[in-house]
PDB file of C-alpha atoms and ligand atoms in Angstrom:
ATOM      1  CA  MET A  18      -0.971  -2.349  23.038  1.00 74.00           C
ATOM      2  CA  SER A  19      -1.944   0.290  23.391  1.00 93.00           C
ATOM      3  CA  GLU A  20      -4.130   2.686  20.635  1.00 96.00           C
ATOM      4  CA  LEU A  21      -1.465   5.216  19.080  1.00 98.00           C
ATOM      5  CA  LEU A  22      -4.507   6.937  16.490  1.00 98.00           C
ATOM      6  CA  ARG A  23      -7.671   6.592  16.486  1.00 98.00           C
ATOM      7  CA  ILE A  24      -9.955   7.638  13.242  1.00 98.00           C
ATOM      8  CA  GLU A  25     -13.672   7.892  13.414  1.00 98.00           C
ATOM      9  CA  ASN A  26     -16.230   9.459  10.904  1.00 98.00           C
ATOM     10  CA  LEU A  27     -13.904  11.438   8.944  1.00 98.00           C
ATOM     11  CA  SER A  28     -14.741  13.212   6.284  1.00 98.00           C
ATOM     12  CA  ALA A  29     -12.140  15.391   4.185  1.00 98.00           C
ATOM     13  CA  GLY A  30     -11.441  16.520   0.564  1.00 98.00           C
ATOM     14  CA  TYR A  31     -10.703  19.935  -1.334  1.00 97.00           C
ATOM     15  CA  GLY A  32     -12.383  22.753  -1.164  1.00 94.00           C
ATOM     16  CA  GLU A  33     -16.362  21.894  -1.635  1.00 93.00           C
ATOM     17  CA  ALA A  34     -14.966  18.664  -2.941  1.00 96.00           C
ATOM     18  CA  VAL A  35     -15.043  15.718  -0.090  1.00 98.00           C
ATOM     19  CA  VAL A  36     -13.249  12.610  -1.577  1.00 98.00           C
ATOM     20  CA  LEU A  37     -12.541  10.686   1.787  1.00 98.00           C
ATOM     21  CA  HIS A  38     -16.560   9.516   3.158  1.00 98.00           C
ATOM     22  CA  ASP A  39     -17.579   8.228   7.230  1.00 98.00           C
ATOM     23  CA  ILE A  40     -13.358   6.697   7.352  1.00 98.00           C
ATOM     24  CA  SER A  41     -13.194   5.125  11.200  1.00 98.00           C
ATOM     25  CA  PHE A  42     -10.350   2.677  12.126  1.00 98.00           C
ATOM     26  CA  SER A  43      -7.174   2.231  14.823  1.00 98.00           C
ATOM     27  CA  LEU A  44      -3.912   1.323  14.949  1.00 98.00           C
ATOM     28  CA  GLY A  45      -2.079   0.196  17.720  1.00 97.00           C
ATOM     29  CA  GLU A  46       1.030   1.660  18.996  1.00 96.00           C
ATOM     30  CA  GLY A  47       4.624   0.720  16.420  1.00 95.00           C
ATOM     31  CA  GLN A  48       2.127  -1.336  13.946  1.00 97.00           C
ATOM     32  CA  THR A  49       2.014  -0.582  10.454  1.00 97.00           C
ATOM     33  CA  LEU A  50      -0.463  -0.975   8.156  1.00 98.00           C
ATOM     34  CA  ALA A  51      -0.731  -1.316   4.431  1.00 98.00           C
ATOM     35  CA  LEU A  52      -3.316   0.962   3.338  1.00 98.00           C
ATOM     36  CA  LEU A  53      -4.442  -0.022  -0.031  1.00 97.00           C
ATOM     37  CA  GLY A  54      -6.783   1.089  -3.748  1.00 95.00           C
ATOM     38  CA  ARG A  55      -6.790   1.595  -6.561  1.00 94.00           C
ATOM     39  CA  ASN A  56      -5.574   4.725  -8.531  1.00 93.00           C
ATOM     40  CA  GLY A  57      -7.890   7.683  -7.158  1.00 96.00           C
ATOM     41  CA  THR A  58      -9.364   5.681  -4.234  1.00 96.00           C
ATOM     42  CA  GLY A  59      -8.469   8.810  -1.558  1.00 98.00           C
ATOM     43  CA  LYS A  60      -5.210   7.223  -0.608  1.00 98.00           C
ATOM     44  CA  THR A  61      -3.306  10.294  -0.523  1.00 98.00           C
ATOM     45  CA  THR A  62      -6.311  13.008   0.133  1.00 98.00           C
ATOM     46  CA  LEU A  63      -6.343  10.682   3.553  1.00 98.00           C
ATOM     47  CA  ILE A  64      -2.509  10.502   4.608  1.00 98.00           C
ATOM     48  CA  ASN A  65      -2.713  14.881   3.305  1.00 97.00           C
ATOM     49  CA  THR A  66      -5.505  14.698   5.665  1.00 98.00           C
ATOM     50  CA  LEU A  67      -3.444  12.858   8.703  1.00 98.00           C
ATOM     51  CA  ALA A  68      -0.665  15.504   8.244  1.00 97.00           C
ATOM     52  CA  GLY A  69      -3.101  18.567   7.697  1.00 97.00           C
ATOM     53  CA  ALA A  70      -2.655  19.210   3.949  1.00 96.00           C
ATOM     54  CA  THR A  71      -6.730  18.652   2.950  1.00 97.00           C
ATOM     55  CA  ARG A  72     -10.142  20.431   3.619  1.00 97.00           C
ATOM     56  CA  GLN A  73     -11.631  18.232   6.961  1.00 97.00           C
ATOM     57  CA  HIS A  74     -15.596  18.619   6.756  1.00 97.00           C
ATOM     58  CA  ALA A  75     -16.181  15.576   9.954  1.00 98.00           C
ATOM     59  CA  GLY A  76     -14.577  13.418  12.184  1.00 98.00           C
ATOM     60  CA  THR A  77     -12.218  13.314  14.737  1.00 98.00           C
ATOM     61  CA  ILE A  78      -7.790  11.831  14.600  1.00 98.00           C
ATOM     62  CA  THR A  79      -6.357  11.270  17.881  1.00 98.00           C
ATOM     63  CA  LEU A  80      -3.029  10.094  17.941  1.00 98.00           C
ATOM     64  CA  GLY A  81      -0.893   9.569  21.283  1.00 95.00           C
ATOM     65  CA  GLY A  82      -4.499  11.328  22.987  1.00 93.00           C
ATOM     66  CA  ASN A  83      -3.423  14.510  20.912  1.00 95.00           C
ATOM     67  CA  ALA A  84      -7.045  15.975  18.989  1.00 97.00           C
ATOM     68  CA  LEU A  85      -5.263  16.049  15.968  1.00 97.00           C
ATOM     69  CA  HIS A  86      -7.695  17.125  13.737  1.00 96.00           C
ATOM     70  CA  LYS A  87      -7.955  20.491  15.605  1.00 96.00           C
ATOM     71  CA  LEU A  88      -3.725  21.290  14.580  1.00 97.00           C
ATOM     72  CA  PRO A  89      -2.792  23.279  11.716  1.00 96.00           C
ATOM     73  CA  SER A  90      -0.933  21.565   9.517  1.00 94.00           C
ATOM     74  CA  HIS A  91       3.330  22.634  10.545  1.00 92.00           C
ATOM     75  CA  GLN A  92       2.064  21.874  14.278  1.00 95.00           C
ATOM     76  CA  ARG A  93       1.559  18.132  13.740  1.00 95.00           C
ATOM     77  CA  ALA A  94       5.411  16.739  13.693  1.00 92.00           C
ATOM     78  CA  ALA A  95       5.413  17.979  17.076  1.00 92.00           C
ATOM     79  CA  VAL A  96       2.986  15.982  18.299  1.00 94.00           C
ATOM     80  CA  GLY A  97       4.502  13.161  16.629  1.00 95.00           C
ATOM     81  CA  ILE A  98       3.608  12.829  12.356  1.00 97.00           C
ATOM     82  CA  GLY A  99       6.481  12.511  10.005  1.00 96.00           C
ATOM     83  CA  TRP A 100       5.098  12.817   6.209  1.00 96.00           C
ATOM     84  CA  VAL A 101       6.915  11.441   3.442  1.00 96.00           C
ATOM     85  CA  PRO A 102       4.724  12.897   0.670  1.00 94.00           C
ATOM     86  CA  GLN A 103       3.763  11.194  -2.640  1.00 92.00           C
ATOM     87  CA  GLU A 104       6.110  13.937  -4.509  1.00 90.00           C
ATOM     88  CA  ARG A 105       9.192  13.859  -1.875  1.00 86.00           C
ATOM     89  CA  ASN A 106       9.070  17.841  -1.488  1.00 84.00           C
ATOM     90  CA  ILE A 107      12.673  17.820  -0.580  1.00 93.00           C
ATOM     91  CA  PHE A 108      14.672  21.273   0.132  1.00 94.00           C
ATOM     92  CA  LYS A 109      15.785  21.694  -3.435  1.00 94.00           C
ATOM     93  CA  SER A 110      18.267  24.019  -3.355  1.00 95.00           C
ATOM     94  CA  LEU A 111      19.142  23.660   0.253  1.00 97.00           C
ATOM     95  CA  THR A 112      22.180  19.703   0.543  1.00 98.00           C
ATOM     96  CA  VAL A 113      21.479  16.575   1.453  1.00 98.00           C
ATOM     97  CA  HIS A 114      22.386  17.020   5.446  1.00 98.00           C
ATOM     98  CA  GLU A 115      21.299  20.459   5.511  1.00 98.00           C
ATOM     99  CA  ASN A 116      17.399  19.134   4.326  1.00 97.00           C
ATOM    100  CA  LEU A 117      18.393  16.886   7.877  1.00 97.00           C
ATOM    101  CA  THR A 118      19.319  19.494  10.013  1.00 96.00           C
ATOM    102  CA  ALA A 119      16.727  21.592   9.530  1.00 94.00           C
ATOM    103  CA  VAL A 120      13.633  19.726  10.128  1.00 92.00           C
ATOM    104  CA  GLU A 121      15.880  17.452  13.119  1.00 93.00           C
ATOM    105  CA  ARG A 122      13.983  17.139  16.428  1.00 93.00           C
ATOM    106  CA  PRO A 123      15.617  15.113  19.509  1.00 93.00           C
ATOM    107  CA  GLY A 124      15.629  11.661  19.235  1.00 94.00           C
ATOM    108  CA  ARG A 125      16.751   8.937  19.153  1.00 94.00           C
ATOM    109  CA  TRP A 126      16.815   9.750  14.848  1.00 97.00           C
ATOM    110  CA  ASN A 127      19.682  12.250  13.704  1.00 97.00           C
ATOM    111  CA  ALA A 128      21.495  12.348   9.872  1.00 97.00           C
ATOM    112  CA  GLN A 129      24.076  10.091  11.324  1.00 97.00           C
ATOM    113  CA  ARG A 130      21.631   7.557  11.721  1.00 97.00           C
ATOM    114  CA  VAL A 131      20.395   8.104   8.573  1.00 97.00           C
ATOM    115  CA  TYR A 132      23.227   7.793   6.552  1.00 98.00           C
ATOM    116  CA  GLU A 133      24.068   4.661   8.497  1.00 97.00           C
ATOM    117  CA  MET A 134      20.662   2.760   7.193  1.00 96.00           C
ATOM    118  CA  PHE A 135      21.733   5.156   3.611  1.00 96.00           C
ATOM    119  CA  PRO A 136      25.306   5.285   2.838  1.00 96.00           C
ATOM    120  CA  ARG A 137      24.313   6.269  -0.589  1.00 95.00           C
ATOM    121  CA  LEU A 138      22.989   9.682   1.334  1.00 97.00           C
ATOM    122  CA  ALA A 139      26.434   9.928   3.223  1.00 97.00           C
ATOM    123  CA  GLU A 140      28.068  10.058   0.090  1.00 97.00           C
ATOM    124  CA  ARG A 141      25.813  12.545  -1.002  1.00 97.00           C
ATOM    125  CA  LYS A 142      26.012  15.220   2.535  1.00 97.00           C
ATOM    126  CA  SER A 143      27.035  17.965   0.577  1.00 98.00           C
ATOM    127  CA  ASN A 144      25.454  17.151  -3.227  1.00 97.00           C
ATOM    128  CA  LEU A 145      22.090  19.772  -3.172  1.00 97.00           C
ATOM    129  CA  GLY A 146      18.410  18.233  -3.311  1.00 94.00           C
ATOM    130  CA  THR A 147      18.861  18.278  -7.379  1.00 94.00           C
ATOM    131  CA  GLN A 148      21.776  16.223  -7.790  1.00 95.00           C
ATOM    132  CA  LEU A 149      20.030  13.028  -6.439  1.00 96.00           C
ATOM    133  CA  SER A 150      19.113  10.361  -8.022  1.00 95.00           C
ATOM    134  CA  GLY A 151      15.047   9.652  -7.975  1.00 94.00           C
ATOM    135  CA  GLY A 152      15.909   6.946  -5.650  1.00 95.00           C
ATOM    136  CA  GLU A 153      18.554   8.716  -3.278  1.00 96.00           C
ATOM    137  CA  GLN A 154      15.652  11.561  -3.167  1.00 96.00           C
ATOM    138  CA  GLN A 155      13.273   9.091  -1.136  1.00 96.00           C
ATOM    139  CA  MET A 156      15.595   7.728   0.937  1.00 97.00           C
ATOM    140  CA  LEU A 157      16.589  11.542   1.769  1.00 97.00           C
ATOM    141  CA  ALA A 158      12.514  12.386   2.172  1.00 97.00           C
ATOM    142  CA  VAL A 159      12.199   9.506   4.205  1.00 97.00           C
ATOM    143  CA  GLY A 160      15.184  10.493   6.226  1.00 97.00           C
ATOM    144  CA  ARG A 161      13.854  13.767   6.902  1.00 96.00           C
ATOM    145  CA  ALA A 162      10.336  12.095   7.945  1.00 96.00           C
ATOM    146  CA  LEU A 163      12.360  10.791  10.409  1.00 97.00           C
ATOM    147  CA  VAL A 164      14.901  12.231  12.288  1.00 97.00           C
ATOM    148  CA  VAL A 165      11.666  14.847  13.274  1.00 95.00           C
ATOM    149  CA  ASN A 166      11.376  11.431  15.196  1.00 96.00           C
ATOM    150  CA  PRO A 167       7.843  11.115  14.706  1.00 96.00           C
ATOM    151  CA  THR A 168       5.255   8.185  16.928  1.00 96.00           C
ATOM    152  CA  LEU A 169       3.800   7.954  13.670  1.00 98.00           C
ATOM    153  CA  LEU A 170       5.396   7.553   9.643  1.00 98.00           C
ATOM    154  CA  LEU A 171       3.608   8.179   6.809  1.00 98.00           C
ATOM    155  CA  LEU A 172       4.395   6.673   3.548  1.00 97.00           C
ATOM    156  CA  ASP A 173       3.571   7.741   0.417  1.00 97.00           C
ATOM    157  CA  GLU A 174       3.507   5.135  -2.403  1.00 96.00           C
ATOM    158  CA  PRO A 175       7.934   5.456  -1.381  1.00 94.00           C
ATOM    159  CA  LEU A 176       8.714   2.118  -4.266  1.00 93.00           C
ATOM    160  CA  GLU A 177       6.944   4.507  -7.129  1.00 92.00           C
ATOM    161  CA  GLY A 178       8.994   5.200  -9.632  1.00 92.00           C
ATOM    162  CA  LEU A 179      12.138   3.695  -8.551  1.00 93.00           C
ATOM    163  CA  ALA A 180      14.345   0.938  -9.819  1.00 93.00           C
ATOM    164  CA  PRO A 181      14.486  -2.691  -9.268  1.00 92.00           C
ATOM    165  CA  ILE A 182      17.692  -2.405  -6.986  1.00 93.00           C
ATOM    166  CA  ILE A 183      16.620   0.885  -5.128  1.00 93.00           C
ATOM    167  CA  VAL A 184      13.103  -0.501  -4.105  1.00 93.00           C
ATOM    168  CA  GLU A 185      15.359  -3.582  -2.294  1.00 92.00           C
ATOM    169  CA  GLU A 186      17.010  -1.451  -0.710  1.00 93.00           C
ATOM    170  CA  LEU A 187      14.037   1.341   0.485  1.00 94.00           C
ATOM    171  CA  LEU A 188      12.272  -2.041   1.669  1.00 93.00           C
ATOM    172  CA  ARG A 189      15.211  -3.226   3.827  1.00 93.00           C
ATOM    173  CA  ALA A 190      14.765   0.199   5.548  1.00 95.00           C
ATOM    174  CA  ILE A 191      11.443   0.497   5.810  1.00 94.00           C
ATOM    175  CA  ARG A 192      11.444  -2.931   7.342  1.00 93.00           C
ATOM    176  CA  ARG A 193      14.319  -2.297   9.018  1.00 94.00           C
ATOM    177  CA  ILE A 194      12.139   1.043  11.011  1.00 95.00           C
ATOM    178  CA  THR A 195       8.967  -0.518  11.283  1.00 94.00           C
ATOM    179  CA  ARG A 196      10.115  -4.371  12.040  1.00 90.00           C
ATOM    180  CA  ASP A 197      13.156  -3.723  13.712  1.00 90.00           C
ATOM    181  CA  GLU A 198      12.981   0.257  15.425  1.00 91.00           C
ATOM    182  CA  GLY A 199       9.376  -0.740  15.638  1.00 89.00           C
ATOM    183  CA  LEU A 200       8.384   2.787  14.579  1.00 96.00           C
ATOM    184  CA  ALA A 201       4.306   3.021  13.749  1.00 98.00           C
ATOM    185  CA  ALA A 202       3.269   3.812  10.081  1.00 98.00           C
ATOM    186  CA  ILE A 203       1.135   4.032   7.109  1.00 98.00           C
ATOM    187  CA  VAL A 204       2.067   2.694   4.047  1.00 98.00           C
ATOM    188  CA  VAL A 205       0.280   3.839   0.221  1.00 97.00           C
ATOM    189  CA  GLU A 206       1.215   0.710  -2.139  1.00 88.00           C
ATOM    190  CA  GLN A 207      -0.313  -0.160  -4.933  1.00 77.00           C
ATOM    191  CA  HIS A 208       1.215  -3.618  -5.333  1.00 76.00           C
ATOM    192  CA  PRO A 209       0.301  -5.070  -1.659  1.00 89.00           C
ATOM    193  CA  GLN A 210       2.594  -7.901  -2.100  1.00 89.00           C
ATOM    194  CA  ALA A 211       5.853  -6.880  -0.524  1.00 89.00           C
ATOM    195  CA  ILE A 212       4.087  -4.226   2.303  1.00 93.00           C
ATOM    196  CA  LEU A 213       1.586  -6.379   3.037  1.00 95.00           C
ATOM    197  CA  ALA A 214       5.068  -9.010   4.200  1.00 93.00           C
ATOM    198  CA  ILE A 215       5.744  -5.667   6.712  1.00 93.00           C
ATOM    199  CA  SER A 216       1.993  -5.046   7.789  1.00 96.00           C
ATOM    200  CA  ASP A 217       1.090  -5.574  10.772  1.00 97.00           C
ATOM    201  CA  GLU A 218      -3.257  -4.210   9.895  1.00 98.00           C
ATOM    202  CA  ALA A 219      -4.508  -3.651   6.032  1.00 98.00           C
ATOM    203  CA  VAL A 220      -7.337  -0.877   5.024  1.00 98.00           C
ATOM    204  CA  VAL A 221      -8.695  -0.389   1.527  1.00 97.00           C
ATOM    205  CA  LEU A 222     -10.161   2.479   0.107  1.00 97.00           C
ATOM    206  CA  ASP A 223     -12.210   2.494  -2.876  1.00 96.00           C
ATOM    207  CA  HIS A 224     -15.150   5.374  -3.695  1.00 97.00           C
ATOM    208  CA  GLY A 225     -12.968   7.738  -0.755  1.00 98.00           C
ATOM    209  CA  THR A 226     -14.330   4.652   1.575  1.00 98.00           C
ATOM    210  CA  VAL A 227     -12.730   1.961   4.071  1.00 98.00           C
ATOM    211  CA  VAL A 228     -14.017  -1.745   1.987  1.00 97.00           C
ATOM    212  CA  HIS A 229     -11.641  -3.919   3.986  1.00 98.00           C
ATOM    213  CA  ALA A 230     -10.006  -4.183   6.543  1.00 98.00           C
ATOM    214  CA  ASP A 231      -7.960  -7.313   8.542  1.00 98.00           C
ATOM    215  CA  HIS A 232      -4.536  -8.370   9.805  1.00 98.00           C
ATOM    216  CA  ALA A 233      -1.954  -8.349   6.632  1.00 97.00           C
ATOM    217  CA  ALA A 234      -1.209 -11.732   7.474  1.00 97.00           C
ATOM    218  CA  THR A 235      -4.962 -12.765   6.423  1.00 97.00           C
ATOM    219  CA  LEU A 236      -5.150 -10.690   3.687  1.00 97.00           C
ATOM    220  CA  ARG A 237      -1.898 -11.577   1.999  1.00 95.00           C
ATOM    221  CA  THR A 238      -3.247 -15.081   1.476  1.00 95.00           C
ATOM    222  CA  GLN A 239      -5.854 -14.244  -0.083  1.00 94.00           C
ATOM    223  CA  PRO A 240      -5.380 -13.765  -3.827  1.00 91.00           C
ATOM    224  CA  GLU A 241      -9.350 -13.772  -4.989  1.00 92.00           C
ATOM    225  CA  VAL A 242      -9.570 -10.886  -2.080  1.00 93.00           C
ATOM    226  CA  LEU A 243      -6.440  -8.793  -3.595  1.00 93.00           C
ATOM    227  CA  ASP A 244      -7.661  -9.423  -6.990  1.00 92.00           C
ATOM    228  CA  ARG A 245     -11.615  -7.896  -6.455  1.00 93.00           C
ATOM    229  CA  LEU A 246     -10.440  -5.063  -4.545  1.00 93.00           C
ATOM    230  CA  LEU A 247      -6.966  -4.736  -6.531  1.00 91.00           C
ATOM    231  CA  GLY A 248      -7.001  -5.653 -10.250  1.00 84.00           C
ATOM    232  CA  VAL A 249      -3.683  -7.846  -8.332  1.00 70.00           C
ATOM    233  CA  SER A 250      -3.194 -10.880  -6.920  1.00 56.00           C
ATOM    234  CA  ARG A 251       0.798 -10.213  -6.527  1.00 51.00           C
TER     235      ARG A 251
HETATM  236  N1  ADP B  70      -5.903  18.385  -5.186  1.00 75.91           N
HETATM  237  C1  ADP B  70      -6.982  17.888  -5.192  1.00 75.91           C
HETATM  238  N2  ADP B  70      -8.444  18.967  -5.703  1.00 75.91           N
HETATM  239  C2  ADP B  70      -9.878  18.298  -6.260  1.00 75.91           C
HETATM  240  N3  ADP B  70      -9.365  16.913  -6.597  1.00 75.91           N
HETATM  241  C3  ADP B  70      -8.309  15.968  -6.199  1.00 75.91           C
HETATM  242  C4  ADP B  70      -7.306  16.797  -5.142  1.00 75.91           C
HETATM  243  N4  ADP B  70      -6.214  15.820  -5.306  1.00 75.91           N
HETATM  244  C5  ADP B  70      -6.871  14.852  -4.998  1.00 75.91           C
HETATM  245  N5  ADP B  70      -8.587  15.104  -6.079  1.00 75.91           N
HETATM  246  C6  ADP B  70      -9.385  13.923  -6.167  1.00 75.91           C
HETATM  247  O1  ADP B  70      -9.795  13.070  -5.126  1.00 75.91           O
HETATM  248  C7  ADP B  70      -9.446  11.768  -5.465  1.00 75.91           C
HETATM  249  C8  ADP B  70      -8.963  10.535  -4.874  1.00 75.91           C
HETATM  250  O2  ADP B  70      -7.742  10.744  -5.014  1.00 75.91           O
HETATM  251  P1  ADP B  70      -6.287  10.754  -4.499  1.00 75.91           P
HETATM  252  O3  ADP B  70      -6.351  10.649  -2.808  1.00 75.91           O
HETATM  253  O4  ADP B  70      -4.555  11.438  -5.393  1.00 75.91           O
HETATM  254  O5  ADP B  70      -6.194   9.116  -4.469  1.00 75.91           O
HETATM  255  P2  ADP B  70      -4.872   7.748  -4.380  1.00 75.91           P
HETATM  256  O6  ADP B  70      -4.127   8.358  -3.566  1.00 75.91           O
HETATM  257  O7  ADP B  70      -5.586   6.507  -4.029  1.00 75.91           O
HETATM  258  O8  ADP B  70      -4.667   7.399  -6.473  1.00 75.91           O
HETATM  259  C9  ADP B  70      -9.808  12.149  -6.523  1.00 75.91           C
HETATM  260  O9  ADP B  70     -11.098  11.508  -7.943  1.00 75.91           O
HETATM  261  C10 ADP B  70      -8.710  12.995  -7.403  1.00 75.91           C
HETATM  262  O10 ADP B  70      -9.137  13.130  -8.729  1.00 75.91           O
HETATM  263 MG1   MG B  71      -1.706   8.368  -3.605  1.00 75.91          MG
END
């Protein structure tokens, strides 16, 4: 398996504040990585740094041979980043369909395939972003990242605050995108078991540094490690 992403000695934050310290790890093509850690440990800052939305102080990020850290945020989609931010920033004044077509780039994912995966969105094609439930907004946010046809999908707490039935639907979709379609992804979650079950690798952050990295399958069978690092075992 060849390497897709390599992060080396990365430090980043906001303004003068350094949140991430000396982060290094890599991810193979088509692999899924669970990014775990308690609240405030830097998970969103790391995702946002990959998307180019923080201030990077040191280190390098390489994606498919491109020096990602040298590119401004708006050029990162063109080299393969698909970003679903924690705050799901869909265009609220556009319809579902316009949200998708506004960012579509050529490739295997298009609006039609997003509708096949999320039939709810197909039904709401002409609705404005403001008229969607939280779950539908999240589905649209995932759809928007997919139609960019990325090589690496970044999902920041995609299940947060959603009703259990929607969580199931999104998990199925994420499993399909990462497992069946083989798209590489980094998925942030505070509740690790469901995500570890569909991930290949796992990285745990604490105070902005990597405190644990292992195969997801191994970490999944170590409740005492999960409990120590995350304060949860399930
Ligand atoms: N926009 C910001 N400006 C300054 N500090 C921030 C900002 N966003 C987050 N932080 C700080 O960065 C740290 C990590 O936050 P974050 O990456 O959101 O953690 P997580 O996603 O793991 O909950 C926290 O101490 C938080 O207060
Ligand atoms: Mg966060």
